[in-house]
Coordinates of C-alpha atoms and ligand atoms in Angstrom, one line a residue:
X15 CA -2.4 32.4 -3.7
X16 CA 0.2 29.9 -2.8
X17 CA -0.2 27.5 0.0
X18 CA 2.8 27.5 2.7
X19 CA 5.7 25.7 1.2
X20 CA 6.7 22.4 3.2
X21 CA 8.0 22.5 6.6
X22 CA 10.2 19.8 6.2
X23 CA 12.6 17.9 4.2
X24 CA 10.6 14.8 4.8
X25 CA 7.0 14.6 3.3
X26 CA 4.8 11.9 3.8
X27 CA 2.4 11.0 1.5
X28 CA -0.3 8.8 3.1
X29 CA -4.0 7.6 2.2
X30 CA -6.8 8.9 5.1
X31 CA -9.3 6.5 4.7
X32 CA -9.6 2.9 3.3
X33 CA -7.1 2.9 0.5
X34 CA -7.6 3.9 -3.7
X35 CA -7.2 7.4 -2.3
X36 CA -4.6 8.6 -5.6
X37 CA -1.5 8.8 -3.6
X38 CA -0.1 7.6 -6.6
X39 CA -0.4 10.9 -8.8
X40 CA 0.6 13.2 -5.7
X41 CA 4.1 12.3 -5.6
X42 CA 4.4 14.2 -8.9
X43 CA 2.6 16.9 -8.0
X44 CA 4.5 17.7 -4.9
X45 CA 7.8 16.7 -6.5
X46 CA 7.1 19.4 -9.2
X47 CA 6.1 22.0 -6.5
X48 CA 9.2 21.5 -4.8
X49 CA 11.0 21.8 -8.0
X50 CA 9.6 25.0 -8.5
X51 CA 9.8 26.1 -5.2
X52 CA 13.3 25.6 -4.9
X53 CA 14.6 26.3 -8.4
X54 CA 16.0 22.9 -8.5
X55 CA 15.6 20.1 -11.1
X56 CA 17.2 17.5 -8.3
X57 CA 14.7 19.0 -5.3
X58 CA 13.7 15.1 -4.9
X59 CA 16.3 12.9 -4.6
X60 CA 14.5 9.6 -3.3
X61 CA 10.8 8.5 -3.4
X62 CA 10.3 5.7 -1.1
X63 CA 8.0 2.8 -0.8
X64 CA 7.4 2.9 2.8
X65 CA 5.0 -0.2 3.6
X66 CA 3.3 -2.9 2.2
X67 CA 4.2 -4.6 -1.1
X68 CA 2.5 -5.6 -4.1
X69 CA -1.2 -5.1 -2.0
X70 CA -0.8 -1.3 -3.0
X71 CA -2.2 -0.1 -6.4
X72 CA -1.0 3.1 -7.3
X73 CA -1.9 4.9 -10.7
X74 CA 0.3 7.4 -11.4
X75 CA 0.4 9.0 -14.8
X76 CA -1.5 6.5 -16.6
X77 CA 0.7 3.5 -14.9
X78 CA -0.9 1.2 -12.8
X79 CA 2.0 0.2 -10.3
X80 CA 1.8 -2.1 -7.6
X81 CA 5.6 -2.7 -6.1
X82 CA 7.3 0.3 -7.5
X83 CA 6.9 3.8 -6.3
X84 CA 5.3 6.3 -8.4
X85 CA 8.4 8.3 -8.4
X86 CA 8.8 5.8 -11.5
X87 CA 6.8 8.5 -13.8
X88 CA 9.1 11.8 -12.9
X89 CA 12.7 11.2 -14.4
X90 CA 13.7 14.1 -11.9
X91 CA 13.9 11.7 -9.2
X92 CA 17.2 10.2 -9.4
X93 CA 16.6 7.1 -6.7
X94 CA 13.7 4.8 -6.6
X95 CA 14.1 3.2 -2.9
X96 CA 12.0 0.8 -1.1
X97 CA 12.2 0.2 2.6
X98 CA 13.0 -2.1 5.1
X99 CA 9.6 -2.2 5.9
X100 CA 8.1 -3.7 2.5
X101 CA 7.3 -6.9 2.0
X102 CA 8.5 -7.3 -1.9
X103 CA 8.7 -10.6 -4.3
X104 CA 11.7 -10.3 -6.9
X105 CA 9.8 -11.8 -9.3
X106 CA 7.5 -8.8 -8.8
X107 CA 10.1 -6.6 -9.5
X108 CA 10.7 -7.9 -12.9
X109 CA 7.3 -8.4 -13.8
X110 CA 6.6 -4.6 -13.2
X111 CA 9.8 -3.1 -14.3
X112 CA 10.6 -4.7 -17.7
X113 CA 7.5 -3.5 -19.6
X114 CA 8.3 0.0 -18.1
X115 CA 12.3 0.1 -19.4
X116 CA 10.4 -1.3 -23.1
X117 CA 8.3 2.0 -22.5
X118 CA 11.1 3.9 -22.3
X119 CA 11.1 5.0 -18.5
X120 CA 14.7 4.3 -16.3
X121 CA 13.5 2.0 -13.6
X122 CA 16.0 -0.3 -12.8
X123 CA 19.2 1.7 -12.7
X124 CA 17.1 3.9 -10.5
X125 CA 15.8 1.3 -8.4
X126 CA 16.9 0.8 -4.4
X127 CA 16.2 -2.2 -2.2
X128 CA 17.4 -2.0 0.9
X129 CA 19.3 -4.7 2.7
X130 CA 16.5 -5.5 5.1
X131 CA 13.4 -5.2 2.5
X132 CA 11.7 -9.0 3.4
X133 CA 11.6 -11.3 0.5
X134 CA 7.6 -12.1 -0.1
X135 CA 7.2 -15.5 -2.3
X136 CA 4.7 -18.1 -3.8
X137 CA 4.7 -19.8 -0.3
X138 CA 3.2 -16.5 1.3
X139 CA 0.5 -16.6 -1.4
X140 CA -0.6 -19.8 -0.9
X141 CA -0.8 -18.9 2.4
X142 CA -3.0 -15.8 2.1
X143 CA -5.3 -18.1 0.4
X144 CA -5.1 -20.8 2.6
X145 CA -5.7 -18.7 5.4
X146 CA -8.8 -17.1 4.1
X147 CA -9.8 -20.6 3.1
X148 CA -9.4 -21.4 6.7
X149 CA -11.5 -18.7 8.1
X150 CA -14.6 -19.4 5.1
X151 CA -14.4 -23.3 5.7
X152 CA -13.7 -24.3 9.1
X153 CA -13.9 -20.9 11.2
X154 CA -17.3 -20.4 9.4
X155 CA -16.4 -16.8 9.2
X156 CA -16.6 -14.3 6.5
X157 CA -13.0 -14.2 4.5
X158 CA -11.3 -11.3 5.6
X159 CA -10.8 -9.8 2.2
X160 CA -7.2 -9.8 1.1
X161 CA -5.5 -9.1 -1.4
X162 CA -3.9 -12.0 -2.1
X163 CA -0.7 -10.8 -2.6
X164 CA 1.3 -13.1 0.3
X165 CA 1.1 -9.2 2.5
X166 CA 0.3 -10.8 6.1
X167 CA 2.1 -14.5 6.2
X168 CA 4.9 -12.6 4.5
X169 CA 5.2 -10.0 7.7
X170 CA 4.6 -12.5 10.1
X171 CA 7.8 -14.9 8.8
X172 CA 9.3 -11.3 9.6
X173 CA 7.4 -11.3 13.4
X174 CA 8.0 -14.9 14.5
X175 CA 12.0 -13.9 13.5
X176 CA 12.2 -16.3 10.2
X177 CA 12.7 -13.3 7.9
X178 CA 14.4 -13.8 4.4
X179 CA 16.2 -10.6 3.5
X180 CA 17.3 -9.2 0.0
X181 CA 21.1 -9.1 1.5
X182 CA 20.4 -12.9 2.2
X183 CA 20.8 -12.6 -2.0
X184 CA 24.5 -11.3 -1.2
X185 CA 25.2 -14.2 0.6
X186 CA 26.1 -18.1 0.5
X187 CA 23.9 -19.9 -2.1
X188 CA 23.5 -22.8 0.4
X189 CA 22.6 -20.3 3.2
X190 CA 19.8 -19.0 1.2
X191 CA 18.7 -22.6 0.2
X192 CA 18.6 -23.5 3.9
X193 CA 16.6 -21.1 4.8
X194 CA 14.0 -20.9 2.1
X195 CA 13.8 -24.6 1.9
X196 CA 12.6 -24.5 5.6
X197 CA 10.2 -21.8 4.7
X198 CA 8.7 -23.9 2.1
X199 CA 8.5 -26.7 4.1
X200 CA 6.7 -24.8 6.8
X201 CA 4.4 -23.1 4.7
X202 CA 3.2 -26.8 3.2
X203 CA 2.6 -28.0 7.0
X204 CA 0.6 -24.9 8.1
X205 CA -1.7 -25.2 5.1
X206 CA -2.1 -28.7 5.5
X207 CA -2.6 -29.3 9.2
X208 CA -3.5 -26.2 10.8
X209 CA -5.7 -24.2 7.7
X210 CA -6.5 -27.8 7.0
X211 CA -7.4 -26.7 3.1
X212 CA -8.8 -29.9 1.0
X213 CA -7.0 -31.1 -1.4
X214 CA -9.2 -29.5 -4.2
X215 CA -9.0 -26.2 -3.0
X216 CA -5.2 -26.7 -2.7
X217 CA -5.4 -27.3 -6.6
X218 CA -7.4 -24.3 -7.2
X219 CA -5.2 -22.4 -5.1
X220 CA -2.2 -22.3 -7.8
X221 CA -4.9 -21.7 -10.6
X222 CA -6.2 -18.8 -8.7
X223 CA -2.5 -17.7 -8.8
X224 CA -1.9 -18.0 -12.2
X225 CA -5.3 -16.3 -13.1
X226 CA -4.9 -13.4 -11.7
X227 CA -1.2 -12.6 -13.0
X228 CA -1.8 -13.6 -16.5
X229 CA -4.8 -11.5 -16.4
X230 CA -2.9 -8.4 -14.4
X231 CA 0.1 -9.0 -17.0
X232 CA -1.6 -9.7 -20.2
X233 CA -0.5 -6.8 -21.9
X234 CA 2.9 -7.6 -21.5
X235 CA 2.1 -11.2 -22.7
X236 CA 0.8 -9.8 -25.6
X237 CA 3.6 -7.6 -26.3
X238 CA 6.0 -10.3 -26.2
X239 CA 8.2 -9.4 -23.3
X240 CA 6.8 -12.1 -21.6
X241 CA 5.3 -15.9 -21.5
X242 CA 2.9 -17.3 -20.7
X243 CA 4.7 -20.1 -18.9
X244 CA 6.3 -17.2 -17.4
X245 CA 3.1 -17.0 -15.1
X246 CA 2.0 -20.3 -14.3
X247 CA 2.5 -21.3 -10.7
X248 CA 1.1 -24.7 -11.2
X249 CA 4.6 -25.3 -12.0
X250 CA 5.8 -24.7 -8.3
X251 CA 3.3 -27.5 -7.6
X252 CA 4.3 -31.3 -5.9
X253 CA 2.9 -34.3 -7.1
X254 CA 2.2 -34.6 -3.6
X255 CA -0.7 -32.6 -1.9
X256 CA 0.1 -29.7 0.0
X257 CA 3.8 -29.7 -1.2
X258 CA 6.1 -27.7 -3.4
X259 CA 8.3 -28.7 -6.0
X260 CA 10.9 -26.8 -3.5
X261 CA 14.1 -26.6 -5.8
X262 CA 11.9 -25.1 -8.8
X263 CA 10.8 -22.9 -6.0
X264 CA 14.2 -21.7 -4.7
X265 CA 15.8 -21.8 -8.1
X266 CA 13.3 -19.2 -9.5
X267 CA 13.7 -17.2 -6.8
X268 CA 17.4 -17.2 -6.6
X269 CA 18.0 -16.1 -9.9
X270 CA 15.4 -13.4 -9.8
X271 CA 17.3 -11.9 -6.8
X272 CA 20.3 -12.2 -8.3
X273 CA 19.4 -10.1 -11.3
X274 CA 18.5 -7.4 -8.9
X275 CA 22.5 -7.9 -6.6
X276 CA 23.2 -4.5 -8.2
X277 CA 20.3 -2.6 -7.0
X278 CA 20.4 -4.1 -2.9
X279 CA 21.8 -1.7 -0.9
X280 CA 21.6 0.9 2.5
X281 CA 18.3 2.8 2.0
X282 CA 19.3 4.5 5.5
X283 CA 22.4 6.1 4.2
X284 CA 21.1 7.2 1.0
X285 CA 18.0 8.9 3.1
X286 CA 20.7 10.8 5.6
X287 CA 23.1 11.8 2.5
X288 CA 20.1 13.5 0.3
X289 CA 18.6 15.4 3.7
X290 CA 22.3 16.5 4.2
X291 CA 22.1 17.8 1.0
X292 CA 19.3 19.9 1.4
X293 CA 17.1 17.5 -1.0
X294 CA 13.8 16.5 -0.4
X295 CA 12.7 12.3 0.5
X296 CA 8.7 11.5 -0.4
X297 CA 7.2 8.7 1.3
X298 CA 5.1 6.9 -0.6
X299 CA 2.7 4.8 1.6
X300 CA 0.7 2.0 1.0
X301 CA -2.9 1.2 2.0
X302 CA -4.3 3.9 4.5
X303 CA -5.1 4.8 8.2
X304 CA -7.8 2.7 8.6
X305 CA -5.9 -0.2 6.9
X306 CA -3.2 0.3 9.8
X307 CA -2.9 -3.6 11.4
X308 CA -2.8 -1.4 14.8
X309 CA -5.5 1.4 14.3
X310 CA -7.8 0.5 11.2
X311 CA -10.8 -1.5 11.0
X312 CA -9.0 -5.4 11.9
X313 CA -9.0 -8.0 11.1
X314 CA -10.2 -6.1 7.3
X315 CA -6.7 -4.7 7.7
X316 CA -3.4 -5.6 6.4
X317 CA -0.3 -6.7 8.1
X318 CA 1.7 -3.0 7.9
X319 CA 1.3 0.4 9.6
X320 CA 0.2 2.7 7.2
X321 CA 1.0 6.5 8.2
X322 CA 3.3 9.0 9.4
X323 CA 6.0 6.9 11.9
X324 CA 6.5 3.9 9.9
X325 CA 8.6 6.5 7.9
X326 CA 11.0 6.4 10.5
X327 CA 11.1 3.1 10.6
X328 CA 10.7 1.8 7.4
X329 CA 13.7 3.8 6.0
X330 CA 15.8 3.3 9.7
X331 CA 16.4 6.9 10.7
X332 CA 15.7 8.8 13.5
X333 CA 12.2 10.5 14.1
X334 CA 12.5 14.2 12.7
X335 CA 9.5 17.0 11.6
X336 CA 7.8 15.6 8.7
X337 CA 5.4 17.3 6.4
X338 CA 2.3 14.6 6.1
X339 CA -0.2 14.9 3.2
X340 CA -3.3 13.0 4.1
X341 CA -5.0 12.2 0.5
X342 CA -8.7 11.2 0.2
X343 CA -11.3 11.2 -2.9
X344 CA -14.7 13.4 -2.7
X345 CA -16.6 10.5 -2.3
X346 CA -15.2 7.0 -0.6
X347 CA -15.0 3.4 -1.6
X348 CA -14.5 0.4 0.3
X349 CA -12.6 -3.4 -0.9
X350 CA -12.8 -6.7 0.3
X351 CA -15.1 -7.9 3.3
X352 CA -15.7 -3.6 5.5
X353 CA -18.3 -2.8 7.3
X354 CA -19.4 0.7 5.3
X355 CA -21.9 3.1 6.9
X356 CA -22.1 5.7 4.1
X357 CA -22.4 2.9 0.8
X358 CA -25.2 4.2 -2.0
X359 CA -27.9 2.1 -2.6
X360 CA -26.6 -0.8 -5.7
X361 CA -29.5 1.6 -7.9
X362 CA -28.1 4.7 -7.0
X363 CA -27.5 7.0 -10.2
X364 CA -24.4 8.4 -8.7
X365 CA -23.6 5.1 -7.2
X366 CA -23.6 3.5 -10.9
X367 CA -21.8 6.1 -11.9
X368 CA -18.8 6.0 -9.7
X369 CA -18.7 1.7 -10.0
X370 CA -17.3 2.1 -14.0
X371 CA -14.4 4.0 -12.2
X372 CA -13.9 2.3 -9.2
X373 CA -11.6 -1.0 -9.8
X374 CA -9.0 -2.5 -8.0
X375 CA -5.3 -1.2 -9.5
X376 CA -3.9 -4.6 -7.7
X377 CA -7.1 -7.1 -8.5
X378 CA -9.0 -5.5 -10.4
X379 CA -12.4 -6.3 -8.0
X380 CA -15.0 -3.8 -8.0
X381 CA -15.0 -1.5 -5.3
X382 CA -18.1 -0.4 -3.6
X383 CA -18.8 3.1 -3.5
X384 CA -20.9 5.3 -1.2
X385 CA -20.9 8.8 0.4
X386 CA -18.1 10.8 1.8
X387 CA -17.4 10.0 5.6
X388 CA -16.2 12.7 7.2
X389 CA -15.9 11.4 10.5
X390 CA -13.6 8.7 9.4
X391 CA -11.2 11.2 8.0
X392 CA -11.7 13.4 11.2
X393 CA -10.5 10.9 13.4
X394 CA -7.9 10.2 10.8
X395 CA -6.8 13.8 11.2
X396 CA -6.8 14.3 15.1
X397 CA -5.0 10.5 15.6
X398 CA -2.6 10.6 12.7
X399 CA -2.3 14.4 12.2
X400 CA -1.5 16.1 8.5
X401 CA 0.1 19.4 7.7
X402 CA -2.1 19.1 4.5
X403 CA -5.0 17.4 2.7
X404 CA -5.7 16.8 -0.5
X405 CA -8.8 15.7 -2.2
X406 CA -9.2 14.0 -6.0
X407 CA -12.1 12.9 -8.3
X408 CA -13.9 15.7 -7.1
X409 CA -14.8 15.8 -11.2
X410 CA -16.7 12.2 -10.8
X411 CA -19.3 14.0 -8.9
X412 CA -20.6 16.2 -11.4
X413 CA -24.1 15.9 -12.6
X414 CA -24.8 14.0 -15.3
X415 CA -27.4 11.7 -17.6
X416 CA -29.6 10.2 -14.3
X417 CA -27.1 11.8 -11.7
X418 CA -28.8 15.0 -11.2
X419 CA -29.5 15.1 -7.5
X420 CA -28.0 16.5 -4.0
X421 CA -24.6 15.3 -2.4
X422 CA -24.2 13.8 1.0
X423 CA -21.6 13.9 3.5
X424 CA -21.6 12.0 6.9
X425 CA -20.9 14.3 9.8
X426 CA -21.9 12.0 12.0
X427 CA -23.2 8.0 13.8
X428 CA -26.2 8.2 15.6
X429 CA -25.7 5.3 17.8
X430 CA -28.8 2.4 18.4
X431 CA -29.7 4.4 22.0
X432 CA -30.3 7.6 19.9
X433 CA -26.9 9.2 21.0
X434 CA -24.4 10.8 18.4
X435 CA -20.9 9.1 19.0
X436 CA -17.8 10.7 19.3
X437 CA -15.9 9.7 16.3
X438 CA -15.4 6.5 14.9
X439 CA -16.0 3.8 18.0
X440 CA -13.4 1.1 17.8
X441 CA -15.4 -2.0 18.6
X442 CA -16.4 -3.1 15.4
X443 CA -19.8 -4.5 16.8
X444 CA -20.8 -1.1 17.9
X445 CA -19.8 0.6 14.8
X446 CA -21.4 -2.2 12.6
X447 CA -24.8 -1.1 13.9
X448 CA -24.4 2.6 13.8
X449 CA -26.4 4.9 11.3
X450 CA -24.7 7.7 9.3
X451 CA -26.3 11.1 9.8
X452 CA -25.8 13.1 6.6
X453 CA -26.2 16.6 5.5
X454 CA -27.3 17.3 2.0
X455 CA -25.6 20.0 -0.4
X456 CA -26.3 21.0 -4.0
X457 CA -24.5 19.4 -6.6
X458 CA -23.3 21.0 -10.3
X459 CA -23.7 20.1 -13.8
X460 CA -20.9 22.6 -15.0
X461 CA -18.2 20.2 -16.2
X462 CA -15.3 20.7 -14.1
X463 CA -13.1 18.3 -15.7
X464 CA -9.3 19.8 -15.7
X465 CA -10.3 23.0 -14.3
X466 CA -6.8 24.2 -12.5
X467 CA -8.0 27.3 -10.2
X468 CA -9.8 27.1 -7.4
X469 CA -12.0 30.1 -7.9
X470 CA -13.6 28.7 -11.4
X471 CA -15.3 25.8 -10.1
X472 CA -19.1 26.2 -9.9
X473 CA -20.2 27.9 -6.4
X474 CA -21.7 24.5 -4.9
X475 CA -18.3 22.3 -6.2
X476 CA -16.8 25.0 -3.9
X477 CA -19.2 25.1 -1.2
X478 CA -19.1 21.0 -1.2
X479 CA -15.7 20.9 -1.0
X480 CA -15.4 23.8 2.2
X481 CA -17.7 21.4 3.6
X482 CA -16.2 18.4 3.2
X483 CA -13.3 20.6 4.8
X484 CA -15.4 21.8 7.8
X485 CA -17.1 18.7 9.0
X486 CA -13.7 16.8 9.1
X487 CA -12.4 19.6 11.5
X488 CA -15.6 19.7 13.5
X489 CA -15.1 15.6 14.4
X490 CA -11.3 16.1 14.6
X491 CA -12.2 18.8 17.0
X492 CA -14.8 17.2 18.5
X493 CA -17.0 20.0 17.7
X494 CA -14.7 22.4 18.9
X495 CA -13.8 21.0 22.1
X496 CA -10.4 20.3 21.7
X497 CA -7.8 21.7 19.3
X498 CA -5.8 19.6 16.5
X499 CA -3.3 21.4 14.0
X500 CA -5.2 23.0 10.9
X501 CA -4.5 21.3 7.7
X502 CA -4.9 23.0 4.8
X503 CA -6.3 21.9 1.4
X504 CA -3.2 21.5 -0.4
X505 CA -4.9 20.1 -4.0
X506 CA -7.9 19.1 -5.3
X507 CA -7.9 16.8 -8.1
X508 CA -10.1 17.2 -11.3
X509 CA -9.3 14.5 -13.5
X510 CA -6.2 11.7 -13.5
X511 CA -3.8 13.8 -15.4
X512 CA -0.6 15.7 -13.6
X513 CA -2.8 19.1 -15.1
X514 CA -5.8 18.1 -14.0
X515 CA -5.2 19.4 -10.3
X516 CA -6.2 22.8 -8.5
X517 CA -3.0 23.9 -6.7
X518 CA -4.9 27.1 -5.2
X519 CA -7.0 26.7 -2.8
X520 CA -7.6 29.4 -0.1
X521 CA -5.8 28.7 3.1
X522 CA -8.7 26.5 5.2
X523 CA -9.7 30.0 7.6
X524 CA -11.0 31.0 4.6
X525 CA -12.2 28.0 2.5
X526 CA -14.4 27.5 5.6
X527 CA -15.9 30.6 5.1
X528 CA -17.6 29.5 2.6
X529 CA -19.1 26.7 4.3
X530 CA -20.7 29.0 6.2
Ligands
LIG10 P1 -3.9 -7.4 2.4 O1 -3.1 -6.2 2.6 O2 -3.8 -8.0 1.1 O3 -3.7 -8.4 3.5 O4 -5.5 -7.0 2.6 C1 -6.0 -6.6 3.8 C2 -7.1 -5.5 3.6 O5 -6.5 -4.4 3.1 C3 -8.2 -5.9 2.7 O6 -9.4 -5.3 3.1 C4 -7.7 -5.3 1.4 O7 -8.8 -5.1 0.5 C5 -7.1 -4.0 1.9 N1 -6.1 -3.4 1.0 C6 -4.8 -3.8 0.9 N2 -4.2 -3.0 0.0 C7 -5.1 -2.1 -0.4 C8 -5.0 -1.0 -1.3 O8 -4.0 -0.7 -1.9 N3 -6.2 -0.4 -1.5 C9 -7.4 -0.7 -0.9 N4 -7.4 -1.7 0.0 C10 -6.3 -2.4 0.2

């Protein structure tokens, strides 16, 4: 039985709890439901990157992508855009794209950055790092678990009004110059003097650098599409401490950009002329609610706004209905420096388990697993609202070798006075000391991998995931107290392939039924 089709042009594809959700692999699925929903090969005419930048890992298809949209994968999709609310490094660009043309996908004649996208550099790196640096070494507090990736210095040269834009690549050489120089210059100053980073660490900052891009792009290296050299940022290094070699800087990234002239243009207009075609836009969002720099968990957040309205904004039109899918996994995981309520114990069978899959698409860290949370996703639901969800790696849980046991879900924190709160408390001292009240459910040991329908997975798969389904409702609704719109379970993923996904899941009055 077929779920309603989507209620608007606009669909939103967003991440409900702390990231690594596989929004990635949606944007295929929905763009081939539309596709056959609408009888038309063309039904998607834009997938856009809506926030973030090179933070976001998303593994679509067997890619691992970090700047590009998924919509990379699906030939279908005739536009590739990214927003004017992306921070986005041209060097990035190239460093993702060329290995896919030498694999045979169009990216770059696809590709669309809009005028106002914000040019993110090696100075906002070194920044990132100097920053955490800061916090560690003389803030004596924990780091605060970024990326890396330049995400937050590069938004805020956009907040205190000293942004770089890709149209500033359409302009006067010398204009450009100007302004980057004085980037540079302030970058150098802030790390210095205000992060006050030793000397040392200022050293180990560009090897960190060229580390972790060798390492992300070694199969590229290796294939001969790229140097080495072509990686090393100890060559945007001064002789003198806490300075760059600012014309090797500049240089670099004035040519990158202006490889990429032909793909800048108006990401609004090209938005407005597909919905006045009757085509469909997918948002493709970065990071997650709880990763919102307003709403999520700061300061473990990064420097973007993660759901539904920074659609609007990101890709400059005017609010309208759009269809949100809020994506999660059957089980969670957490990055960097979170408080987690519902982690498995380090000796956990499940737990080791779920650790060989869990792995940063952008770093590569190790994620820490633990239990699904359905109150953060509740209050995900009745704050940032979805007309669907969808849940993947519901196949990871299956019993297996050790993993034989039961399955938890969190439907609740029991506060240190004994009393159940209601939802997810937003002072991070309260919530730190909060314990997770779970309720246990049977587990399967049919294998379950690439099953497609919903009604032959093994009873308890089904009853876990009506569950799952129910208890995020009941703390959306604060137990039934107040109402929020009814999503319903759009997909379920069983494995990382586009077939590996159940598309027919009763609508939720009757899922829950089985919760029951
Ligand atoms: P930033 O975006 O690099 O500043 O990182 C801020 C916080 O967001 C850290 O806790 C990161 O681990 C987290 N984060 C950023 N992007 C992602 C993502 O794509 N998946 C999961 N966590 C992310």
């Amino acid at each position: 039985m077929a779920l309603p089709p989507f209620t608007s042009q606009l669909i939103a594809d967003v991440g409900i709890s702390l990231g690594d959700e596989g929004k990635g692999r949606l944007v295929y699925e929905i763009a081939a439901e539309l596709r056959e929903s609408t009888k038309r090969r063309d039904a998607v005419a834009l997938v856009l990157k809506v926030n973030g930048g090179a933070n976001s890992g998303h593994t679509a298809g067997g890619l691992k992508l970090n700047l590009l949209p998924a919509g990379v994968i699906d030939s279908d999709v005739a536009t590739l855009a990214i927003g004017a609310g992306v921070v986005a490094d041209p060097r990035k660009f190239w460093w993702e794209l060329e290995p896919l043309e030498r694999r045979g996908y169009q990216v770059f004649e696809r590709l669309l950055i809009d005028e106002r996208t914000l040019l993110a550099d090696v100075s906002h790196r070194l920044l990132d790092l100097a920053w955490e640096d800061y916090r560690s070494h003389v803030l004596g507090e924990p780091p605060r678990g970024s990326t890396g990736r330049g995400i937050t210095p590069a938004y805020s040269d956009e907040v205190n009004q000293w942004p770089i834009y890709y149209d500033d690549f359409r302009g006067s050489r010398d204009n450009f110059v100007k302004k980057f120089r004085v980037r540079l210059t302030r970058a150098s100053r802030i790390i210095k003097d205000i992060c006050q980073v030793i000397p040392e660490h200022w050293d180990n900052f560009f090897d960190r650098l060229t580390l972790a891009e060798t390492r992300a792009n070694q199969a590229a290296i290796d294939a001969g599409i790229f140097q080495k050299e072509d990686f090393d940022f100890c060559q945007f290094r001064s002789k003198e401490s806490f300075f760059l070699d600012n014309d090797k800087v500049i240089e670099t990234y004035w040519r990158a950009g202006q490889r990429l002239l032909p793909r800048i243009g108006d990401v609004r207009e090209a938005v407005l002329t597909a919905l006045n075609r009757g085509q469909y836009v997918i948002g493709e969002f970065g990071q997650s609610y709880w990763l919102d720099k307003r709403h999520g968990f700061s300061p473990n957040v990064t420097a973007s706004h993660t759901y539904t309205p920074e659609f609007f904004q990101s890709a400059g039109i005017p609010c309208q209905p759009v269809h949100t899918v809020g994506c999660c996994k059957a089980y969670d995981t957490k990055v960097g420096t979170h408080v987690f309520l519902t982690q498995m114990d380090d000796l956990h069978p499940l737990g080791k388990l779920l650790r060989e899959l869990e792995y940063g698409t952008s770093t590569g860290r190790q994620r820490m697993v633990g239990w699904f949370d359905a109150v953060e996703k509740g209050d995900a639901l009745r704050y940032g609202g979805y007309q669907d969800l969808v849940i993947n790696k519901l196949d990871a849980l299956t019993h297996r070798g050790a993993w034989q046991g039961e399955l938890l879900v969190c439907t609740g924190y029991c506060a240190r006075d004994g009393k159940m709160t209601a939802g997810v408390p937003r002072d991070d001292q309260v919530r730190k000391d909060l314990q997770p009240v779970f309720a246990k459910l049977p587990g399967w040991s049919e294998d379950i991998a690439g099953i497609t329908s919903f009604a032959r997975l093994p009873k308890n798969a089904q009853r876990y995931v009506a569950f799952m389904m129910k208890s995020i409702l009941d703390v959306a609704t604060r137990g039934g107290s107040s109402s929020v719109p009814v999503p319903n379970l759009r997909y379920i993923g069983t494995g990382p392939d586009p077939a590996q996904i159940i598309r027919d899941v009763p609508a939720t009055r009757d899922l829950l039924k089985l919760a029951e």
